[in-house]
Coordinates of N, CA and C and ligand atoms in Angstrom, one line a residue:
X1 N 0.7 -0.8 -0.5 CA -0.1 -0.3 0.0 C 0.9 1.4 0.2
X2 N 0.5 1.9 -0.4 CA 1.4 3.4 -0.7 C 1.1 4.4 0.8
X3 N 2.0 4.9 1.0 CA 2.0 6.0 2.5 C 2.0 7.1 1.8
X4 N 1.7 7.6 3.6 CA 0.7 9.0 2.5 C 2.2 10.0 2.6
X5 N 3.3 9.5 3.6 CA 4.0 10.5 3.2 C 4.8 10.0 1.3
X6 N 4.8 9.4 1.0 CA 4.9 8.9 -0.2 C 3.7 10.0 -1.5
X7 N 2.5 9.4 -1.1 CA 0.7 10.1 -1.7 C 1.9 12.0 -1.4
X8 N 2.7 12.0 0.0 CA 2.0 13.8 -0.7 C 3.6 13.5 -1.1
X9 N 4.3 13.0 -1.4 CA 5.7 13.9 -2.4 C 4.8 13.8 -4.1
X10 N 4.3 12.6 -4.5 CA 3.8 12.3 -5.1 C 2.8 13.5 -6.3
X11 N 1.5 14.2 -4.9 CA 0.9 15.3 -5.0 C 1.3 16.6 -5.4
X12 N 2.3 16.6 -4.5 CA 3.6 18.4 -5.1 C 4.0 18.4 -6.2
X13 N 4.8 16.9 -6.5 CA 5.3 16.7 -7.6 C 4.7 17.3 -8.8
X14 N 2.8 16.9 -9.0 CA 3.0 16.4 -10.1 C 1.9 18.2 -9.9
X15 N 1.8 18.7 -9.1 CA 1.4 20.0 -9.1 C 2.6 21.2 -9.3
X16 N 3.8 21.2 -8.6 CA 4.5 21.5 -9.1 C 5.7 21.2 -9.2
X17 N 5.6 20.0 -10.5 CA 7.0 19.5 -10.9 C 7.4 19.7 -10.7
X18 N 9.3 19.6 -10.9 CA 11.1 19.1 -10.1 C 11.7 20.6 -9.8
X19 N 11.9 21.1 -8.4 CA 12.4 22.1 -7.3 C 13.9 22.6 -8.3
X20 N 14.4 21.6 -8.9 CA 15.9 22.0 -8.8 C 16.6 22.6 -8.2
X21 N 16.8 22.5 -6.5 CA 17.0 23.2 -5.4 C 18.3 22.3 -5.7
X22 N 19.7 22.3 -4.6 CA 19.8 24.2 -4.1 C 20.1 25.5 -4.0
X23 N 20.2 26.3 -4.4 CA 21.1 27.7 -5.2 C 22.4 27.6 -4.4
X24 N 23.2 26.7 -4.7 CA 25.4 26.6 -4.4 C 25.5 26.8 -5.3
X25 N 26.7 26.8 -5.7 CA 27.5 26.1 -6.6 C 28.2 24.8 -6.7
X26 N 29.0 25.3 -5.2 CA 29.8 23.8 -4.9 C 29.2 23.8 -3.3
X27 N 29.8 22.4 -3.0 CA 29.4 21.2 -1.7 C 29.7 22.7 -0.7
X28 N 31.1 23.0 -0.8 CA 31.7 23.6 1.0 C 30.1 25.7 0.7
X29 N 29.7 25.7 -1.1 CA 28.8 26.9 -0.5 C 27.8 26.8 0.6
X30 N 27.3 25.4 -0.1 CA 25.6 24.6 0.9 C 26.2 25.0 1.9
X31 N 27.7 23.9 2.8 CA 27.4 24.0 4.3 C 27.7 25.7 4.6
X32 N 28.5 26.6 4.0 CA 28.2 28.1 4.1 C 26.7 28.2 4.6
X33 N 25.5 27.6 3.6 CA 24.9 28.3 3.4 C 23.5 27.4 4.6
X34 N 23.7 26.4 4.8 CA 23.2 25.5 5.6 C 23.7 26.4 7.5
X35 N 25.0 26.5 6.8 CA 25.5 27.3 8.5 C 24.9 29.0 8.5
X36 N 24.5 29.7 7.7 CA 23.9 30.7 7.9 C 22.7 31.2 7.7
X37 N 21.9 29.7 7.2 CA 20.5 30.5 6.9 C 19.5 30.2 8.1
X38 N 20.3 29.9 9.3 CA 19.4 29.9 10.6 C 18.0 31.3 11.1
X39 N 17.3 31.6 11.2 CA 16.1 32.8 11.4 C 16.9 33.7 10.9
X40 N 16.3 33.1 9.3 CA 16.9 35.1 7.9 C 16.4 33.3 6.9
X41 N 16.7 34.7 5.7 CA 15.6 34.2 4.3 C 16.8 33.8 3.2
X42 N 17.1 33.2 2.1 CA 17.7 32.7 1.5 C 18.4 34.1 0.7
X43 N 18.3 35.3 0.7 CA 18.1 36.5 0.4 C 19.7 36.7 0.6
X44 N 19.1 36.5 1.9 CA 20.8 37.3 2.8 C 21.7 36.8 2.7
X45 N 21.1 35.0 3.0 CA 21.9 34.0 2.8 C 23.3 34.6 1.5
X46 N 21.8 34.1 0.8 CA 23.3 34.6 -1.1 C 24.1 36.3 -1.0
X47 N 24.0 36.9 -0.5 CA 24.8 38.0 -0.2 C 26.1 37.9 0.6
X48 N 26.3 37.0 2.1 CA 26.8 36.8 2.3 C 28.0 35.9 1.6
X49 N 27.3 35.1 1.4 CA 27.9 34.1 0.0 C 28.7 34.5 -0.4
X50 N 27.8 35.7 -1.3 CA 28.6 36.0 -2.2 C 30.1 37.1 -2.1
X51 N 29.5 37.9 -0.6 CA 31.0 38.8 0.0 C 31.8 38.1 0.6
X52 N 31.5 36.8 0.0 CA 32.8 35.5 0.7 C 33.2 35.1 -0.5
X53 N 32.5 34.1 -2.0 CA 33.6 34.6 -3.1 C 34.2 35.5 -3.7
X54 N 33.7 37.3 -3.5 CA 34.8 38.2 -4.1 C 35.8 38.0 -3.0
X55 N 36.3 38.1 -2.1 CA 37.3 38.6 -1.4 C 38.0 37.4 -1.8
X56 N 36.8 36.1 -1.4 CA 38.9 34.8 -2.0 C 38.9 35.0 -3.3
X57 N 38.2 35.7 -3.8 CA 38.5 35.6 -5.2 C 40.1 36.5 -5.2
X58 N 39.8 38.0 -5.0 CA 40.5 38.4 -4.4 C 42.1 38.3 -3.8
X59 N 41.3 38.0 -3.1 CA 43.1 37.2 -2.8 C 43.8 35.6 -3.8
X60 N 43.0 35.5 -4.3 CA 43.8 34.1 -5.0 C 43.7 35.2 -6.1
X61 N 43.4 36.3 -6.8 CA 44.3 36.7 -7.7 C 43.5 36.9 -9.4
X62 N 42.4 36.0 -8.8 CA 41.3 35.8 -9.9 C 40.4 36.1 -10.2
X63 N 39.5 36.2 -10.9 CA 38.5 36.9 -11.7 C 37.5 35.4 -10.8
X64 N 38.1 34.1 -11.5 CA 36.5 33.2 -10.5 C 36.9 31.9 -10.3
X65 N 36.3 30.8 -9.8 CA 37.0 29.4 -9.9 C 37.2 28.6 -11.3
X66 N 36.5 29.4 -12.0 CA 37.2 29.0 -13.5 C 38.9 29.5 -14.1
X67 N 38.4 30.5 -13.6 CA 39.6 30.8 -14.1 C 41.6 30.8 -13.3
X68 N 41.0 29.3 -12.3 CA 41.9 28.7 -11.7 C 42.8 28.6 -10.6
X69 N 41.8 29.9 -9.9 CA 41.6 29.8 -8.5 C 41.2 28.8 -8.0
X70 N 41.4 28.5 -6.2 CA 40.8 27.4 -5.6 C 39.5 28.0 -4.6
X71 N 39.6 29.2 -5.2 CA 37.7 29.4 -5.2 C 37.0 29.8 -3.5
X72 N 35.8 29.8 -2.7 CA 36.1 29.9 -1.1 C 36.1 28.5 -1.2
X73 N 37.0 29.1 0.6 CA 36.8 26.4 0.8 C 37.2 27.0 2.4
X74 N 37.8 26.5 3.3 CA 37.4 26.2 4.3 C 38.5 27.4 5.4
X75 N 39.6 26.8 3.9 CA 41.0 27.4 4.4 C 41.3 29.2 4.5
X76 N 39.8 29.3 3.5 CA 40.4 31.1 3.7 C 39.2 31.5 4.3
X77 N 37.9 30.6 5.1 CA 37.4 31.9 6.0 C 38.7 31.3 7.4
X78 N 38.9 30.3 7.5 CA 40.7 30.1 8.9 C 40.8 31.3 9.0
X79 N 41.6 31.8 7.8 CA 42.5 33.0 7.4 C 42.1 33.3 7.5
X80 N 40.9 34.4 7.2 CA 40.4 36.0 7.3 C 40.1 36.2 8.4
X81 N 39.3 35.4 9.4 CA 39.4 35.6 11.0 C 37.7 35.2 11.5
X82 N 38.0 35.2 12.3 CA 36.3 35.4 13.1 C 35.7 36.8 13.5
X83 N 37.0 38.2 13.3 CA 36.1 39.4 12.8 C 36.0 39.7 11.9
X84 N 37.4 39.5 10.6 CA 37.4 39.3 9.2 C 35.6 39.0 8.6
X85 N 35.5 37.3 9.4 CA 34.5 36.6 8.7 C 33.1 37.6 9.5
X86 N 33.5 38.6 10.5 CA 32.4 38.8 11.5 C 31.4 40.1 10.0
X87 N 32.2 40.9 9.6 CA 31.7 42.1 9.0 C 32.0 40.8 7.3
X88 N 31.8 40.5 7.0 CA 31.4 39.5 5.3 C 29.7 38.8 5.8
X89 N 30.2 38.8 6.8 CA 28.8 38.1 5.9 C 27.9 38.6 7.3
X90 N 27.7 39.7 7.2 CA 26.6 41.3 7.8 C 25.3 40.5 7.3
X91 N 25.1 40.9 6.5 CA 23.5 40.2 6.0 C 23.0 39.5 6.2
X92 N 23.6 38.4 6.9 CA 23.5 37.1 6.4 C 22.5 37.4 8.2
X93 N 23.1 38.6 9.2 CA 21.9 38.5 10.3 C 22.2 37.6 12.1
X94 N 22.2 38.5 12.8 CA 22.7 37.7 14.4 C 24.6 36.6 13.5
X95 N 25.5 38.4 13.4 CA 26.5 37.2 12.3 C 27.5 36.6 13.5
X96 N 27.5 37.7 15.1 CA 28.8 37.5 15.8 C 28.1 35.2 15.8
X97 N 27.4 35.6 16.0 CA 27.4 34.0 16.5 C 27.4 33.3 15.6
X98 N 26.5 33.2 14.2 CA 26.8 32.6 12.5 C 28.3 32.5 12.4
X99 N 29.6 33.7 12.2 CA 30.3 33.9 12.6 C 31.4 33.0 13.1
X100 N 31.4 32.4 14.4 CA 31.6 31.6 15.4 C 31.1 30.3 14.8
X101 N 30.2 29.7 14.4 CA 29.2 28.5 13.7 C 30.7 28.4 12.9
X102 N 30.5 28.9 12.5 CA 31.0 28.7 10.5 C 33.0 29.1 10.6
X103 N 33.2 29.4 11.7 CA 34.9 29.4 11.6 C 35.1 28.4 12.7
X104 N 33.9 27.5 13.9 CA 34.4 26.1 14.1 C 35.2 25.4 13.3
X105 N 33.2 25.5 12.3 CA 33.4 24.2 11.4 C 34.2 24.3 10.3
X106 N 34.7 24.6 10.3 CA 35.5 25.3 8.2 C 37.5 25.1 9.8
X107 N 37.5 25.2 11.1 CA 38.3 25.3 11.6 C 38.8 23.5 12.2
X108 N 37.4 23.0 11.8 CA 37.0 20.8 12.1 C 37.4 20.6 10.9
X109 N 36.8 21.2 9.3 CA 37.0 20.9 8.1 C 39.0 20.4 8.4
X110 N 39.3 22.1 8.7 CA 40.9 22.1 8.3 C 41.5 21.5 9.2
X111 N 40.9 20.9 10.0 CA 42.5 20.3 11.1 C 42.1 19.3 11.0
X112 N 40.4 18.0 11.3 CA 40.8 16.8 11.6 C 40.1 16.5 10.3
X113 N 39.4 17.0 8.7 CA 40.3 16.5 7.2 C 40.7 16.9 6.5
X114 N 42.0 18.6 6.9 CA 42.9 18.3 6.1 C 41.7 20.0 5.0
X115 N 41.2 19.9 5.6 CA 40.4 21.2 4.6 C 38.9 20.2 3.4
X116 N 39.2 18.7 3.7 CA 38.8 18.2 1.8 C 37.3 17.5 2.9
X117 N 36.3 18.8 1.9 CA 35.0 17.5 2.1 C 34.7 16.4 1.5
X118 N 35.6 15.4 0.5 CA 35.5 14.9 0.0 C 35.8 14.0 1.8
X119 N 36.9 13.6 2.2 CA 37.1 13.3 3.2 C 36.6 13.4 4.1
X120 N 35.6 14.5 5.0 CA 35.0 13.7 5.0 C 33.8 13.6 4.6
X121 N 32.5 13.9 4.1 CA 31.6 12.9 2.2 C 32.4 11.3 2.9
X122 N 33.0 11.2 2.8 CA 33.4 8.9 2.7 C 33.3 8.4 3.7
X123 N 31.9 8.3 4.3 CA 31.3 8.2 4.5 C 29.8 7.3 5.4
X124 N 29.2 7.1 5.9 CA 27.7 6.6 6.2 C 26.9 8.1 5.9
X125 N 26.0 7.9 5.8 CA 24.9 9.4 6.5 C 24.8 9.6 8.1
X126 N 24.7 7.8 8.8 CA 24.4 8.2 10.0 C 25.0 8.8 10.5
X127 N 26.6 8.6 9.6 CA 28.2 8.6 10.6 C 28.7 10.6 10.4
X128 N 28.2 10.4 9.2 CA 28.2 11.9 8.8 C 27.6 12.8 9.5
X129 N 26.8 12.5 9.7 CA 25.3 13.3 10.5 C 26.5 13.5 12.3
X130 N 26.3 12.1 12.8 CA 26.8 11.9 14.1 C 27.8 13.2 14.2
X131 N 29.1 13.1 13.4 CA 30.1 13.8 13.4 C 30.2 15.0 13.0
X132 N 28.2 15.9 12.4 CA 28.5 17.1 11.9 C 27.8 17.1 13.3
X133 N 27.7 16.9 14.4 CA 26.2 17.1 15.4 C 27.7 17.5 16.4
X134 N 28.6 16.9 16.1 CA 29.0 16.5 17.8 C 30.4 18.7 17.2
X135 N 29.5 19.3 15.8 CA 30.5 20.7 16.6 C 29.3 20.8 16.5
X136 N 30.0 22.3 17.8 CA 28.9 23.0 18.8 C 28.2 24.0 17.7
X137 N 27.4 24.3 17.9 CA 26.2 25.2 17.1 C 25.6 24.9 15.7
X138 N 25.9 23.4 15.2 CA 25.7 22.8 14.6 C 24.5 21.6 15.3
X139 N 22.9 22.6 15.1 CA 22.1 21.5 15.1 C 21.5 20.2 13.5
X140 N 21.0 19.8 14.7 CA 20.4 18.3 13.1 C 19.6 19.2 12.1
X141 N 19.1 19.9 12.5 CA 18.8 20.6 11.1 C 19.4 20.6 9.7
X142 N 20.4 22.4 10.2 CA 21.7 21.9 9.4 C 23.1 21.2 9.7
X143 N 22.3 20.5 10.8 CA 24.1 18.8 9.4 C 23.3 17.6 9.2
X144 N 22.1 18.0 8.6 CA 21.4 17.1 7.5 C 21.1 18.2 6.3
X145 N 20.9 19.1 6.0 CA 21.3 19.8 5.5 C 22.1 19.3 4.7
X146 N 23.0 19.9 5.2 CA 24.4 19.8 4.8 C 24.9 18.0 4.1
X147 N 24.6 17.4 5.3 CA 25.0 15.7 4.9 C 24.0 15.5 3.8
X148 N 22.8 15.8 3.4 CA 21.9 15.7 1.9 C 21.8 16.6 1.6
X149 N 22.4 17.7 1.0 CA 22.5 17.8 -0.3 C 24.4 19.0 -0.9
X150 N 24.9 18.7 0.8 CA 26.7 18.8 -0.2 C 26.9 18.0 0.1
X151 N 26.3 17.0 0.5 CA 27.3 15.7 0.4 C 26.1 14.1 0.1
X152 N 25.2 14.3 -1.1 CA 24.7 14.0 -1.2 C 24.1 12.2 -0.8
X153 N 23.6 12.5 0.3 CA 23.3 11.6 1.9 C 22.1 11.6 1.7
X154 N 21.1 10.2 1.9 CA 20.0 10.2 2.2 C 19.5 10.2 4.0
X155 N 19.6 11.8 4.4 CA 19.0 12.2 5.6 C 17.4 13.1 5.1
X156 N 16.8 13.1 6.2 CA 15.6 14.8 5.6 C 16.1 15.1 6.6
X157 N 16.0 16.5 5.6 CA 15.2 17.6 6.4 C 14.3 18.4 7.1
X158 N 15.0 17.9 8.0 CA 13.7 18.3 9.1 C 12.7 19.4 9.8
X159 N 12.7 20.8 8.1 CA 12.8 21.3 9.1 C 10.8 22.4 9.8
X160 N 10.7 23.2 10.7 CA 9.6 23.5 10.4 C 8.2 23.6 9.3
X161 N 9.2 23.5 8.7 CA 8.1 23.8 6.7 C 7.0 22.4 7.3
X162 N 8.4 21.5 7.8 CA 7.4 20.3 7.2 C 6.5 19.6 8.5
X163 N 7.2 20.3 9.4 CA 6.4 20.2 10.8 C 4.6 20.2 10.5
X164 N 5.1 22.0 10.0 CA 3.3 22.3 10.2 C 3.2 22.4 9.6
X165 N 3.6 21.2 8.4 CA 2.2 20.7 6.6 C 2.2 19.0 7.6
X166 N 3.2 18.4 8.5 CA 2.8 17.4 8.5 C 1.3 17.6 10.0
X167 N 2.0 18.5 10.5 CA 0.8 18.4 12.1 C -0.7 19.8 12.3
X168 N -0.5 20.0 10.9 CA -1.8 20.5 9.9 C -3.0 19.3 9.8
X169 N -2.3 18.5 9.4 CA -3.0 17.7 8.9 C -3.3 16.6 9.6
X170 N -2.9 16.7 11.3 CA -3.1 15.0 12.0 C -2.4 14.1 11.9
X171 N -0.9 14.9 11.1 CA 0.2 13.0 11.1 C 1.1 12.9 11.5
X172 N 1.1 13.7 12.8 CA 1.9 14.3 14.2 C 1.3 15.4 14.2
X173 N 2.2 14.8 16.1 CA 1.4 15.8 16.6 C 2.5 16.9 16.4
X174 N 2.0 19.1 17.3 CA 1.9 19.7 17.4 C 4.0 19.9 18.4
X175 N 3.6 18.9 19.0 CA 4.4 18.3 20.4 C 5.8 18.1 19.4
X176 N 5.5 17.7 18.5 CA 6.4 16.1 18.4 C 8.2 17.1 17.7
X177 N 9.4 16.1 18.5 CA 10.4 17.4 18.2 C 11.3 16.2 16.9
X178 N 12.2 17.2 16.4 CA 13.1 17.7 14.9 C 13.3 16.0 14.9
X179 N 13.8 15.2 15.1 CA 13.9 13.6 15.4 C 12.6 12.8 14.8
X180 N 11.2 13.3 16.1 CA 10.3 12.6 15.3 C 8.8 13.0 13.7
X181 N 10.2 14.0 13.0 CA 9.7 14.7 12.0 C 10.5 13.7 11.1
X182 N 11.9 13.9 11.2 CA 12.6 12.9 10.3 C 12.0 11.4 9.9
X183 N 12.1 11.0 11.9 CA 11.3 9.9 10.6 C 10.5 9.6 10.2
X184 N 9.4 10.4 10.3 CA 7.5 10.2 10.1 C 8.3 9.8 8.7
X185 N 9.6 10.8 7.8 CA 9.3 10.5 6.3 C 10.3 9.9 6.0
X186 N 11.5 9.7 7.3 CA 12.2 8.3 6.5 C 11.6 7.0 6.4
X187 N 10.9 6.2 7.2 CA 10.3 5.4 8.2 C 9.3 5.3 6.8
X188 N 8.8 5.8 5.9 CA 7.6 5.9 5.2 C 8.6 6.2 3.3
X189 N 9.8 6.7 3.5 CA 9.8 6.6 1.7 C 11.4 6.3 1.6
X190 N 12.2 5.8 0.5 CA 13.1 5.6 -0.4 C 14.0 5.8 0.7
X191 N 15.2 4.6 1.1 CA 16.6 6.0 1.5 C 16.3 6.5 0.0
X192 N 16.7 7.4 -0.3 CA 17.3 8.3 -1.9 C 17.2 9.9 -2.0
X193 N 18.4 9.9 -1.3 CA 19.0 11.0 -1.6 C 18.3 12.4 -2.3
X194 N 18.1 11.6 -4.0 CA 17.1 12.6 -4.9 C 16.4 12.6 -4.4
X195 N 15.9 11.5 -3.9 CA 13.8 11.5 -3.8 C 13.6 12.7 -2.2
X196 N 14.4 12.2 -1.2 CA 14.3 13.1 0.1 C 14.6 14.8 0.0
X197 N 15.4 15.8 -1.6 CA 15.9 16.1 -1.8 C 14.8 16.7 -2.5
X198 N 14.4 16.1 -3.3 CA 13.3 16.6 -3.8 C 11.5 17.0 -3.1
X199 N 11.9 16.3 -1.8 CA 10.7 15.9 -1.5 C 9.9 17.4 -0.6
X200 N 12.1 17.5 0.1 CA 11.7 18.9 1.3 C 11.7 20.4 0.4
X201 N 12.6 20.2 -1.1 CA 11.9 21.6 -1.6 C 11.0 21.1 -1.9
X202 N 9.8 20.6 -2.7 CA 8.6 20.9 -2.8 C 7.6 21.4 -1.3
X203 N 8.3 20.3 -0.1 CA 7.0 20.5 0.5 C 7.4 22.1 1.6
X204 N 9.0 22.8 1.6 CA 8.7 24.4 1.3 C 8.2 25.5 1.1
X205 N 8.1 24.5 -0.3 CA 6.8 25.7 -1.8 C 5.8 25.6 -0.7
X206 N 5.4 24.4 -0.7 CA 4.6 24.3 -0.6 C 3.8 25.5 1.5
X207 N 4.7 25.1 1.7 CA 4.4 26.4 3.1 C 4.7 27.5 2.8
X208 N 5.4 27.6 1.9 CA 5.8 29.4 1.8 C 4.3 29.9 1.2
X209 N 4.2 28.9 0.1 CA 2.9 29.5 -0.7 C 1.6 29.5 -0.3
X210 N 1.5 27.9 1.2 CA -0.3 28.0 0.8 C 0.4 27.5 2.2
X211 N 0.8 27.2 3.5 CA 1.0 26.8 4.6 C 1.7 27.6 5.6
X212 N 1.3 28.5 5.2 CA 2.3 29.9 6.2 C 1.5 30.0 7.2
X213 N 2.2 30.9 8.4 CA 1.2 30.8 9.1 C -0.5 31.1 9.9
X214 N -0.7 31.7 8.4 CA -2.7 31.1 8.2 C -2.6 30.1 7.6
X215 N -2.8 29.5 7.3 CA -2.6 28.2 6.1 C -4.3 29.1 5.0
X216 N -3.5 28.6 4.3 CA -4.8 28.8 3.3 C -4.8 28.0 1.6
X217 N -5.9 27.1 2.8 CA -6.2 24.9 2.3 C -6.5 26.1 0.9
X218 N -7.0 26.2 0.3 CA -8.3 26.5 -1.1 C -6.6 27.4 -1.3
X219 N -6.7 25.9 -3.1 CA -6.2 25.6 -4.2 C -4.6 25.2 -3.9
X220 N -4.3 24.6 -2.5 CA -3.6 24.3 -1.6 C -3.0 22.3 -2.3
X221 N -1.8 22.3 -2.9 CA -2.1 21.2 -3.9 C -2.9 19.8 -2.5
X222 N -2.2 20.5 -1.0 CA -3.3 19.0 -0.2 C -4.3 19.2 1.0
X223 N -5.1 20.5 0.2 CA -5.9 19.4 0.8 C -7.5 18.9 0.3
X224 N -6.5 18.1 -0.7 CA -7.3 16.9 -0.5 C -7.9 15.8 1.1
X225 N -6.1 15.6 1.3 CA -5.4 14.8 2.2 C -5.8 15.5 3.3
X226 N -6.5 17.0 3.5 CA -6.8 16.9 5.3 C -7.7 16.5 6.1
X227 N -7.4 16.4 7.5 CA -8.9 15.7 8.1 C -10.3 16.5 8.7
X228 N -11.1 15.3 8.3 CA -12.7 16.4 8.9 C -12.4 17.0 9.8
X229 N -13.1 18.5 9.1 CA -12.4 19.4 10.1 C -11.8 20.6 10.4
X230 N -10.7 19.8 8.7 CA -9.5 20.4 8.6 C -8.1 21.2 9.1
X231 N -7.6 21.7 8.7 CA -6.1 22.2 9.4 C -6.8 21.9 10.4
X232 N -5.7 21.3 11.9 CA -6.0 21.6 13.0 C -4.7 22.3 13.4
X233 N -4.9 23.3 14.7 CA -4.4 24.1 14.3 C -3.7 23.5 16.2
X234 N -2.3 24.6 16.5 CA -2.2 24.7 17.7 C -2.6 24.8 18.6
X235 N -2.7 24.2 20.3 CA -3.6 25.2 21.1 C -3.0 25.8 21.3
X236 N -4.1 27.7 21.4 CA -2.9 27.9 21.9 C -2.9 28.0 24.1
X237 N -2.1 28.4 24.3 CA -2.5 28.7 25.5 C -2.0 30.5 25.9
Ligands
SF4_301 S1 -3.5 21.7 2.6 FE1 -3.6 23.8 4.5 S2 -2.8 23.2 5.2 FE2 -2.5 21.6 4.2 S3 -0.8 21.4 3.6 FE3 -2.0 23.3 2.4 S4 -2.9 25.1 3.3 FE4 -0.9 23.7 4.8

């Protein structure tokens, strides 16, 4: 029998088509984006990343990666230092906290893995996830975003958008934690990174266009899957 999770993904895919995520050029940029993306919109993250790329291209004396430079990498971020990094990523918001987190990740990558993402990613999804979660400031959502979008591992990014859709349909409680939301998807869908990538992108699109703070169920592709009585809201206190 087809699972609810599969039905959700198929419904959204036929409504919206493939989403072609993630908007970053290299796996390292994906890692930077995942760390900077907390509590801000992607436009601000892009601005911060493009500042970093401009500076790194200037340092190596080239205009772009295609010109023979190394481009943006962990060694460059470490050389920049925390104060320098704060200035460059300022557009991403809460820049002091985020600069510390990004610096910790980059130092760890350089010291433990010779600055090589290939070396870091040369392990299974759970082991990579556990390694990333050891770094202070990297939470499960960031670890999953790096593992899925930068390393191509089959792990689900169970963000707040995803949770909201499940809770409103009564498939999971509003009080459920991150791991419950992640397991809800991973226990039902085949372990397939491309599928998880597409599913997450489709869910984010649904949440941004329909399942907002106040849901707009009319016209939403998932309306036909609502429980009797409509979307379930979190109980107010
Ligand atoms: S039908 Fe309503 S509750 Fe369900 S995803 Fe769409 S907007 Fe959200």
